[in-house]
CSV table of C-alpha atoms in Angstrom, one decimal:
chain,number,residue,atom,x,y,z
A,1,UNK,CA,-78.2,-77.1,42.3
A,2,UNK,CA,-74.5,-76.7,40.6
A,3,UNK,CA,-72.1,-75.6,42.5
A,4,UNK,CA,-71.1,-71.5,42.7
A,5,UNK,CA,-67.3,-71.5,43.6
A,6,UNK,CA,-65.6,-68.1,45.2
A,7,UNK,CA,-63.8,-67.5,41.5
A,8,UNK,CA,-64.4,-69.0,38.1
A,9,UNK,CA,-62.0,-68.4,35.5
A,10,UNK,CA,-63.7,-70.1,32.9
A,11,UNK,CA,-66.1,-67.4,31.3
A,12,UNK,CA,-64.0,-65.0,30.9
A,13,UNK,CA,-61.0,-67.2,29.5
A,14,UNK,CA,-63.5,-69.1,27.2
A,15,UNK,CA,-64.0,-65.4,25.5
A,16,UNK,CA,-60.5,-64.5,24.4
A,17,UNK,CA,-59.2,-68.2,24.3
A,18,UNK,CA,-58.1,-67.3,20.5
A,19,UNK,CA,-56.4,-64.3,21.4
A,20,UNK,CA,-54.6,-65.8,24.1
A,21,UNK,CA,-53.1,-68.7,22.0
A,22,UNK,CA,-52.1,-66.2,19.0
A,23,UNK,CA,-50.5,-64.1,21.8
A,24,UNK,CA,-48.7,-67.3,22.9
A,25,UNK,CA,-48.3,-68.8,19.5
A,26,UNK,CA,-46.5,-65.2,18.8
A,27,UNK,CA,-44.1,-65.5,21.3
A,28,UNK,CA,-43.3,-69.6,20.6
A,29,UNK,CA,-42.5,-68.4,16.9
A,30,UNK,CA,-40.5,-65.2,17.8
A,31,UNK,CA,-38.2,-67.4,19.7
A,32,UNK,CA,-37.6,-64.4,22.3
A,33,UNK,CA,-38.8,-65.2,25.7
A,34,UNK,CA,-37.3,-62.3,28.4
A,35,UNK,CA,-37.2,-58.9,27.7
A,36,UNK,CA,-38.8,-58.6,24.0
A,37,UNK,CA,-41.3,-56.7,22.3
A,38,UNK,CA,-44.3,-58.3,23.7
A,39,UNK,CA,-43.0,-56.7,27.4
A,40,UNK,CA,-42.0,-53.6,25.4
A,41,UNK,CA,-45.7,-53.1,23.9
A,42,UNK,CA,-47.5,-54.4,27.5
A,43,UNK,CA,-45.7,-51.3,29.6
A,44,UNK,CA,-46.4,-48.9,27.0
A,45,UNK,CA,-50.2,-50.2,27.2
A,46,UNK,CA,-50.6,-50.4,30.8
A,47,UNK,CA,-48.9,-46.8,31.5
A,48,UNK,CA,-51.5,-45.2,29.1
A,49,UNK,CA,-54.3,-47.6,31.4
A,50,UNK,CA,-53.1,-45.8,34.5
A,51,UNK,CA,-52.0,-42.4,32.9
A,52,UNK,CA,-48.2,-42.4,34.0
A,53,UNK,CA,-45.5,-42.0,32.1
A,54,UNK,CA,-43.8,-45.1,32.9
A,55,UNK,CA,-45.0,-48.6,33.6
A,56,UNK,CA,-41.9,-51.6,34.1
A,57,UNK,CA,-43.2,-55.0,34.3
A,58,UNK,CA,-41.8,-57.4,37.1
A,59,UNK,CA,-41.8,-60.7,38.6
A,60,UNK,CA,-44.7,-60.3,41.0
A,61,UNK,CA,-46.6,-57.7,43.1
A,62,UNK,CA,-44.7,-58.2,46.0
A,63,UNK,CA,-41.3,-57.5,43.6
A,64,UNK,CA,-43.0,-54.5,42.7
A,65,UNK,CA,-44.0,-53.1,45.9
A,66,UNK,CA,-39.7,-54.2,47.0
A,67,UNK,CA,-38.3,-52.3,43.7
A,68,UNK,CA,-40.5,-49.6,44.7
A,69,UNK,CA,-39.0,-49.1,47.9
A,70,UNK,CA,-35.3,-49.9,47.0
A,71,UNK,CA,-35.9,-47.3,44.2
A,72,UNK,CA,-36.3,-44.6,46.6
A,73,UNK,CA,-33.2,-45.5,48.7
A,74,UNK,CA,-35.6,-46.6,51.9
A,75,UNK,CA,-32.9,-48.6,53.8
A,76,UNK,CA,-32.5,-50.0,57.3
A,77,UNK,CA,-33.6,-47.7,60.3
A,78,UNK,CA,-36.1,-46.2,58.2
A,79,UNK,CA,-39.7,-47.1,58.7
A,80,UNK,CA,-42.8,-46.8,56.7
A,81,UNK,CA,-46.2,-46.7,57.5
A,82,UNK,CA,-48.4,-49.4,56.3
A,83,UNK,CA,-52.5,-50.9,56.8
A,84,UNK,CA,-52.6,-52.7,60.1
A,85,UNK,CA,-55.7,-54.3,57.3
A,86,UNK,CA,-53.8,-55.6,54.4
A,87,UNK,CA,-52.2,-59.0,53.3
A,88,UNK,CA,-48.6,-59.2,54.5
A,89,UNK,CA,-47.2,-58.9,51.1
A,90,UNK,CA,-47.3,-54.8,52.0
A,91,UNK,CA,-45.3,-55.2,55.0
A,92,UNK,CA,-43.1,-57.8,53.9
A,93,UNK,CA,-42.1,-55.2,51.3
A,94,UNK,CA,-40.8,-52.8,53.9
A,95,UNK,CA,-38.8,-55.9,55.6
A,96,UNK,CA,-37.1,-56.5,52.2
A,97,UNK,CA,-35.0,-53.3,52.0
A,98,UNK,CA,-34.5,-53.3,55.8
A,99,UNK,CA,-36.9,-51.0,57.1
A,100,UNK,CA,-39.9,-51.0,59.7
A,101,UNK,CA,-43.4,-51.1,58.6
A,102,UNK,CA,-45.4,-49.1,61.3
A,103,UNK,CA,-49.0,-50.7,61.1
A,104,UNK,CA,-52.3,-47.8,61.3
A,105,UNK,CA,-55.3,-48.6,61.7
A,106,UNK,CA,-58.1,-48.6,58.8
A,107,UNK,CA,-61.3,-46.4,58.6
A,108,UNK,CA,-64.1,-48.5,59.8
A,109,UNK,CA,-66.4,-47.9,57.4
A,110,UNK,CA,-64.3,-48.5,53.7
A,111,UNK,CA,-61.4,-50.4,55.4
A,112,UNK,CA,-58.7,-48.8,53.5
A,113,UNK,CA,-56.0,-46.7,56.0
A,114,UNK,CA,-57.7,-44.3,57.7
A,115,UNK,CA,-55.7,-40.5,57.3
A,116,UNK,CA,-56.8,-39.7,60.6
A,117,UNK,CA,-54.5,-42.2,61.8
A,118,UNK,CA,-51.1,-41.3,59.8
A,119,UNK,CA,-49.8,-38.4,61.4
A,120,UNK,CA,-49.9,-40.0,64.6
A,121,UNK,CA,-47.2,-42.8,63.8
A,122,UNK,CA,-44.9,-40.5,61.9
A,123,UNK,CA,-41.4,-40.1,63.3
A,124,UNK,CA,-38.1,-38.8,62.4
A,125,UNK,CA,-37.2,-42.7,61.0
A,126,UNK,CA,-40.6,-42.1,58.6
A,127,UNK,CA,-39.4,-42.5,55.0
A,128,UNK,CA,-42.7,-43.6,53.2
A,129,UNK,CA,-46.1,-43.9,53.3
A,130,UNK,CA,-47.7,-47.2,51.5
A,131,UNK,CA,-51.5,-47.0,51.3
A,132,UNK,CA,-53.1,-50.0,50.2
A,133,UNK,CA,-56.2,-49.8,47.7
A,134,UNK,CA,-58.1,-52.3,49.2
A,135,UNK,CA,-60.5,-55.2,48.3
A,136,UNK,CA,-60.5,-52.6,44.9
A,137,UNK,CA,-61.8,-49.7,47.0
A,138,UNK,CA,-58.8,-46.4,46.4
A,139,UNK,CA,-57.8,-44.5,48.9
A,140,UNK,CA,-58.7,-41.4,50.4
A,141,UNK,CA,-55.3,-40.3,48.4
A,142,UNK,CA,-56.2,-36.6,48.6
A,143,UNK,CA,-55.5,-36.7,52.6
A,144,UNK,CA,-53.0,-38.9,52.2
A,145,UNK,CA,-50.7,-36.8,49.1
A,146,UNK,CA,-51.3,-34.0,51.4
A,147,UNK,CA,-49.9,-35.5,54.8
A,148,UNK,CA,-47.2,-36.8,52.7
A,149,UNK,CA,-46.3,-33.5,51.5
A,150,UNK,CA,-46.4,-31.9,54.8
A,151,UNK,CA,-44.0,-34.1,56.3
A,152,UNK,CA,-42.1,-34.6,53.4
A,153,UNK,CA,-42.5,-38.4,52.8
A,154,UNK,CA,-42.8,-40.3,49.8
A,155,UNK,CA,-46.2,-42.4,49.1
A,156,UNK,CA,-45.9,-45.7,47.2
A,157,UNK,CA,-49.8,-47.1,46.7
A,158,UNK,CA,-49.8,-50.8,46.9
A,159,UNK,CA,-52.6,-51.1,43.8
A,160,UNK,CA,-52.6,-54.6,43.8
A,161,UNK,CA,-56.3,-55.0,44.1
A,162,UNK,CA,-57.7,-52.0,42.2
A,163,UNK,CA,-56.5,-52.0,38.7
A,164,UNK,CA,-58.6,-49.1,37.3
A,165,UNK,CA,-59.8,-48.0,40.5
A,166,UNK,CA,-60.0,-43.8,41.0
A,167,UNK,CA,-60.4,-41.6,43.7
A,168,UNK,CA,-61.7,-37.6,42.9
A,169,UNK,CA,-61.4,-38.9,39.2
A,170,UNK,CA,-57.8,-39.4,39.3
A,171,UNK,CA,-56.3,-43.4,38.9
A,172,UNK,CA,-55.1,-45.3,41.5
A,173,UNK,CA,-51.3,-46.3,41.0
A,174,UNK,CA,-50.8,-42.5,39.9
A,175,UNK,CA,-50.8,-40.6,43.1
A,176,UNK,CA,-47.4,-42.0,44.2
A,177,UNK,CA,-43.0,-41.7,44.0
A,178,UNK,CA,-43.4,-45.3,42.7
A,179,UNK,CA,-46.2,-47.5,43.2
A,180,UNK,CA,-46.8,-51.2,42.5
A,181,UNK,CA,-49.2,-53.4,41.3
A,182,UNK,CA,-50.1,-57.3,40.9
A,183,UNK,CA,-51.6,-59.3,38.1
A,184,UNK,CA,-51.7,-62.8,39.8
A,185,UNK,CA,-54.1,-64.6,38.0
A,186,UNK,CA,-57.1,-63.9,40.7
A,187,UNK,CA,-56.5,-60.1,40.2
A,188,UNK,CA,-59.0,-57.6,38.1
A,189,UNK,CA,-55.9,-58.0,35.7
A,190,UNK,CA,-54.5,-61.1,35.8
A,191,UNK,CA,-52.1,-62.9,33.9
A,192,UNK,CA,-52.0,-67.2,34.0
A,193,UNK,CA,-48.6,-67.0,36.3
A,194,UNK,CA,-47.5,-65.0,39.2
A,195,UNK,CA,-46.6,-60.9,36.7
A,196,UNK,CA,-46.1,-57.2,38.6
A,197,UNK,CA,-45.6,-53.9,37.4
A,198,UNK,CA,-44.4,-50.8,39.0
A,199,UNK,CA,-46.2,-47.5,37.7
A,200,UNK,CA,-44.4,-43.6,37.9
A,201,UNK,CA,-44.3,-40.3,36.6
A,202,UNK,CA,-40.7,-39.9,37.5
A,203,UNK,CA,-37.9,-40.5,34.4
A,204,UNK,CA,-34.9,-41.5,37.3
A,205,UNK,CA,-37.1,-44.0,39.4
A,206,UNK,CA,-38.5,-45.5,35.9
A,207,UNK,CA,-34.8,-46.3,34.8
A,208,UNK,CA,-33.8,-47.3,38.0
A,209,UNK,CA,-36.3,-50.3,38.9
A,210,UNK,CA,-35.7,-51.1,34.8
A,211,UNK,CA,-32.0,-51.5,36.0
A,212,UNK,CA,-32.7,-53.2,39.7
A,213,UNK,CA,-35.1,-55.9,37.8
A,214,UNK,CA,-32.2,-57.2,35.5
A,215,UNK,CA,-29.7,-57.7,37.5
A,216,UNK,CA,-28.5,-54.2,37.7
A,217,UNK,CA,-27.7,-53.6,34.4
A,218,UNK,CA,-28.8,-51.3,31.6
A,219,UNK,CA,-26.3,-52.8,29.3
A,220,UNK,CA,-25.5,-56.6,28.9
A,221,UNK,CA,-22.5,-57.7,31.5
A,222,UNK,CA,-22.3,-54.1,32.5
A,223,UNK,CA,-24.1,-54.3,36.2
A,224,UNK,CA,-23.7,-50.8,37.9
A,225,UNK,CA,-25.5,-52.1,41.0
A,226,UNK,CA,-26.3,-54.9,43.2
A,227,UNK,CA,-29.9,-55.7,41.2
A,228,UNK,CA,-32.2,-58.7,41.1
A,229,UNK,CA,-33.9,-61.2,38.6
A,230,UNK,CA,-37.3,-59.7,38.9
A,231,UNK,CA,-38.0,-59.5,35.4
A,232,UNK,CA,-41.5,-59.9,33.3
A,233,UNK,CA,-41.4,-62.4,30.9
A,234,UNK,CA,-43.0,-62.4,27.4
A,235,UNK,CA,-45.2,-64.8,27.7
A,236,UNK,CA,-47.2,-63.4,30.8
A,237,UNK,CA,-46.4,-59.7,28.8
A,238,UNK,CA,-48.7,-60.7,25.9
A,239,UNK,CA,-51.1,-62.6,27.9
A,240,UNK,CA,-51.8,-59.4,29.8
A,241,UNK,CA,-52.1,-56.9,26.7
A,242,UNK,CA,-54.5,-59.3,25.4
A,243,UNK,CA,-56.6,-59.0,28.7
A,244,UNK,CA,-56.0,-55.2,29.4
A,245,UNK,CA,-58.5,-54.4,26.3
A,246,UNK,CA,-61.0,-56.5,28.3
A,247,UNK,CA,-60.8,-55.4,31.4
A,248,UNK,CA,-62.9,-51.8,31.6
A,249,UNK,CA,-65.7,-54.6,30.6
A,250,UNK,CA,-64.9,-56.9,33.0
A,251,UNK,CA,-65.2,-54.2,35.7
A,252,UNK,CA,-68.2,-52.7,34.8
A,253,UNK,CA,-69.5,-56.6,34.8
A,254,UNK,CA,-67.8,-56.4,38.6
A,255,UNK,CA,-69.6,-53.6,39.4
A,256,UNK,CA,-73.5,-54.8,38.3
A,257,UNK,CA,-72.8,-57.9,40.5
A,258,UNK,CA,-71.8,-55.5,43.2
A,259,UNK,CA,-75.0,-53.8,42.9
A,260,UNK,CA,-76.9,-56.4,42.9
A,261,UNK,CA,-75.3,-58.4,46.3
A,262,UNK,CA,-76.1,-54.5,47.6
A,263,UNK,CA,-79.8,-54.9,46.5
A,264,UNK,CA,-80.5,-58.6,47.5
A,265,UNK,CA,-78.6,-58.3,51.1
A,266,UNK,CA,-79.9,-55.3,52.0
A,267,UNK,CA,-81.2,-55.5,55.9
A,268,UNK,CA,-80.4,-58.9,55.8
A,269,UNK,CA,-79.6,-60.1,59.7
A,270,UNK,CA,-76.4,-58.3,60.8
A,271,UNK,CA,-74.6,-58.4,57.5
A,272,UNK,CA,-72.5,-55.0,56.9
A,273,UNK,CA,-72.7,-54.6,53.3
A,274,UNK,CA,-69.3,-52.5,51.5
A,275,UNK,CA,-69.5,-48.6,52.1
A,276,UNK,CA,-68.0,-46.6,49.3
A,277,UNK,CA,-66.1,-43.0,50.1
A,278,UNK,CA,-68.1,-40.6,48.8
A,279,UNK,CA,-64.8,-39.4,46.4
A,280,UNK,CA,-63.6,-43.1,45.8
A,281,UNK,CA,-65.0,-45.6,43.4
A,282,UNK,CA,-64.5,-49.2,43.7
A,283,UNK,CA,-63.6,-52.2,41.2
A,284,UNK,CA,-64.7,-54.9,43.2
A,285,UNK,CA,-61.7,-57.1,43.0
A,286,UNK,CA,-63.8,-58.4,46.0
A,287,UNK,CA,-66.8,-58.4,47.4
A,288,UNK,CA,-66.3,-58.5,51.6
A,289,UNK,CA,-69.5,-58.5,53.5
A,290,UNK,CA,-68.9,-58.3,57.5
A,291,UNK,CA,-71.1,-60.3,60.7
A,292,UNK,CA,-70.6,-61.5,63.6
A,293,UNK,CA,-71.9,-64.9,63.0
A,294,UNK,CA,-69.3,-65.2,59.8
A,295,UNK,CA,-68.0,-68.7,60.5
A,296,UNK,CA,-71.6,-69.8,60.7
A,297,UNK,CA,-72.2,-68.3,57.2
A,298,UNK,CA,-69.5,-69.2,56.0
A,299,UNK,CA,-70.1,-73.4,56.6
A,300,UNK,CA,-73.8,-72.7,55.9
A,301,UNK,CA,-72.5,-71.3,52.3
A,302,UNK,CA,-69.9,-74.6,52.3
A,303,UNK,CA,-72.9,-77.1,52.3
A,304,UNK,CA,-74.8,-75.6,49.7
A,305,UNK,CA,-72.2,-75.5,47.3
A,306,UNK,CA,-71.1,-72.2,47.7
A,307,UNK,CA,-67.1,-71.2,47.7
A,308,UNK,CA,-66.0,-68.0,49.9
A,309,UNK,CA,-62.9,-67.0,51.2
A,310,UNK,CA,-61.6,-64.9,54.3
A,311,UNK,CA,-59.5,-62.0,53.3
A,312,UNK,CA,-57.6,-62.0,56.1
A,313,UNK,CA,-57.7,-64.2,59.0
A,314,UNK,CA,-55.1,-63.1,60.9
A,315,UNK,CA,-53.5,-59.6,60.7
A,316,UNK,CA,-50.0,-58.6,59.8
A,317,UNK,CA,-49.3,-57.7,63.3
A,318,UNK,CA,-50.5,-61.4,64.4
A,319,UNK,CA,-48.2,-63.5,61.9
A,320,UNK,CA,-45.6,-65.7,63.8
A,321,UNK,CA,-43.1,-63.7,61.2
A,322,UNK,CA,-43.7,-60.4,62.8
A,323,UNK,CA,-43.7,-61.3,66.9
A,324,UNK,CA,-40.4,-59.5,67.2
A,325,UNK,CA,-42.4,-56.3,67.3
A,326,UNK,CA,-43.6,-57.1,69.7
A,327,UNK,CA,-47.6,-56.8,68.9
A,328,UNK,CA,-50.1,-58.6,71.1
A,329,UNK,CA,-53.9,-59.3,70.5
A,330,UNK,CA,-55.3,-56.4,71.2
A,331,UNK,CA,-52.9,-54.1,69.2
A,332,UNK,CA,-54.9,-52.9,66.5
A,333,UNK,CA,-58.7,-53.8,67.2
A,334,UNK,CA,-59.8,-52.7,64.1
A,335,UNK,CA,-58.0,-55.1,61.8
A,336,UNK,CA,-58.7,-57.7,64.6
A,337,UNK,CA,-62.2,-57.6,64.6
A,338,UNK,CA,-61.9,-57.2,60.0
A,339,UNK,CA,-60.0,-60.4,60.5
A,340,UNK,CA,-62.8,-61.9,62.8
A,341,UNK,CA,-66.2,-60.7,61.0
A,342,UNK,CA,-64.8,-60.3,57.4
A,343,UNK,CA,-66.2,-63.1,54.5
A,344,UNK,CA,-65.5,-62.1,51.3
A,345,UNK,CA,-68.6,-63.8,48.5
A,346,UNK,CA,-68.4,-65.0,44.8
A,347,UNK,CA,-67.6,-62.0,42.3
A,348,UNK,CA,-66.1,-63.0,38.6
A,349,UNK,CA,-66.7,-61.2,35.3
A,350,UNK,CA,-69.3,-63.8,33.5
A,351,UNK,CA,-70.9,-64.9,37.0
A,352,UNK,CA,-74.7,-64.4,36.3
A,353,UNK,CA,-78.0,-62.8,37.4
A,354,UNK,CA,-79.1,-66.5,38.7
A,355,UNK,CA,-75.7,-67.1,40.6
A,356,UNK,CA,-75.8,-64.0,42.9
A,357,UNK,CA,-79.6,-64.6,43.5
A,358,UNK,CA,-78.5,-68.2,44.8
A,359,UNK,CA,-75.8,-66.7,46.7
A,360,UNK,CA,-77.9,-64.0,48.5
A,361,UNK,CA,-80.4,-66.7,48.8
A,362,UNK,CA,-78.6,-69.0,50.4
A,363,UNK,CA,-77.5,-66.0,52.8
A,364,UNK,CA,-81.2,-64.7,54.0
A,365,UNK,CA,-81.8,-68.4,54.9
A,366,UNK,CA,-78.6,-68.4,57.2
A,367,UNK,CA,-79.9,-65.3,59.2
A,368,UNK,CA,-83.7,-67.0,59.4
């Protein structure tokens, strides 16, 4: 039996090989590598994918998620309410300009922030909320826009993970002040280096994280604030328009995998297969499957040749980084026992009928 790793790159870069070396060949020949066409054409393209008026590529996601926030003047003293469920990147964000993230509590069932939770960790230092979109899943934004509003807050949607992901019909990444996205190459989008962007509908904030990115400056030498290098370069730019006109395929080929892990694991031991909000759909940027006995499967799956991953072992609120807040095991049981009973399976655009029948396979036999 071959081995199944957790992601394979190679069917889906074998398809548009060609384009990806014109794009690059493009780009070699222009002789114009920061801050050129390519970038120019690649925002255009990916703010008419996520139906906002503006897109500005960046660095990275975490860049994005940073210009996001310093765009909306969140500063020290100020806090803002993040997943206690998330990778740190979303709190790490809040740290950048100075501020607090405040971690709440997912919903147990989709494991995205849980609305319920919000209101109860809003105080007079709350500046923003930052939902994340996880595992692909959106957001019950609809709560969320409306909290938000009623306690006049700004939302920035960490859409890292759920590039064409909706909830009620509307695009994640266009609910938000500013929101911000990453197309490492693992993403649903990916580019082959570490590229960001950061979507909006708002004209000031569009020009301002354009200005923050370079430096600080609109015009050349002219820096009319304290900015940053975060820029996206024109290489990564063209790689990514090449695989934006891909990738409604590649998630509809995400989906079908998803449905048929769903199928083949159904009643399967303890396994707690992913539950969908009735208003959400998901993209699937991964596949996370929850038991108790998830180290066991997981070096079960190792010695038949099948690669998972654990998205996240160890919470936010856990990481050495963030003990001067002073959380203690025990602090948010929900992420905790995510973190403890979370495995997340193989899921890549190209991996076949065969492949997820081995992996579910492989899984029944575990539980027998």
């Amino acid at each position: 039996m071959s081995a199944i790793p957790f992601l394979n790159f190679e069917p889906m870069h074998k398809l548009i090989r060609s384009e990806i070396m014109q794009s690059f060949q493009d780009v070699y020949d222009a002789n114009w590598f920061v801050m050129g066409k390519k970038l120019e054409a690649f925002e255009k393209e990916y703010a008419a994918f996520n139906n906002t008026n503006y897109s500005i590529g960046v660095s990275n996601g975490l860049d994005a998620l940073h210009l996001a926030l310093k765009a909306l003047n969140v500063t020290k003293g100020d806090e803002v309410i993040v997943p206690s469920n998330t990778y740190i990147a979303t709190a790490l964000a809040a740290s950048y300009v100075g501020a607090t993230p405040v971690f709440v509590e997912p919903d147990p069932n989709t494991y995205n922030i849980n609305p319920a939770n919000i209101e109860a960790a809003i105080t007079s230092k709350t500046k923003v909320i930052m939902p994340v979109h996880l595992y692909g899943q959106a957001c019950d934004m609809d709560a969320i826009m409306a909290i938000a509003k009623k306690h006049n807050l700004f939302v920035v949607e960490d859409n890292a993970q759920a590039h064409g992901a909706t909830f009620n019909g509307k695009i994640t990444g266009s609910f938000g002040n500013a929101n911000g996205t990453s197309f490492y190459p693992g993403k649903n989008l990916g580019a082959l280096g570490d590229a960001g962007a950061v979507t909006t509908n708002d004209e000031s904030i569009a020009k301002k994280i354009a200005m923050l990115r370079n430096y600080g400056s609109e015009k050349k030498y002219h820096n009319e604030e304290i900015g940053f290098n975060m820029r996206l370069d024109e290489v990564q730019a063209g790689f990514l328009s090449v695989k934006l006109k891909h990738l409604n395929e590649w998630t509809k080929q995400r989906k079908e995998i998803a449905k048929q892990y769903n199928e083949a694991l159904k009643n399967v031991g303890d396994l707690v297969l992913p539950a969908v909000h009735a208003n959400a759909t998901h993209v699937y940027h991964l596949y996370v499957i929850k038991t108790k006995n998830r180290d066991g499967l997981q070096k079960h799956l190792s010695e038949n040749g099948i690669g998972t991953l654990i998205h996240y072992p160890i919470p936010p609120h856990l990481q050495k980084a963030y003990q001067s807040l002073g959380f203690k095991k025990g602090s948010f049981p929900i992420a905790e026992e995510l973190a403890d009973n979370c495995l997340s399976l193989p899921i890549w655009p190209g991996m076949t009928l065969d492949q997820v029948n081995t992996v579910a396979e492989n899984i029944k036999k575990a539980f027998k």
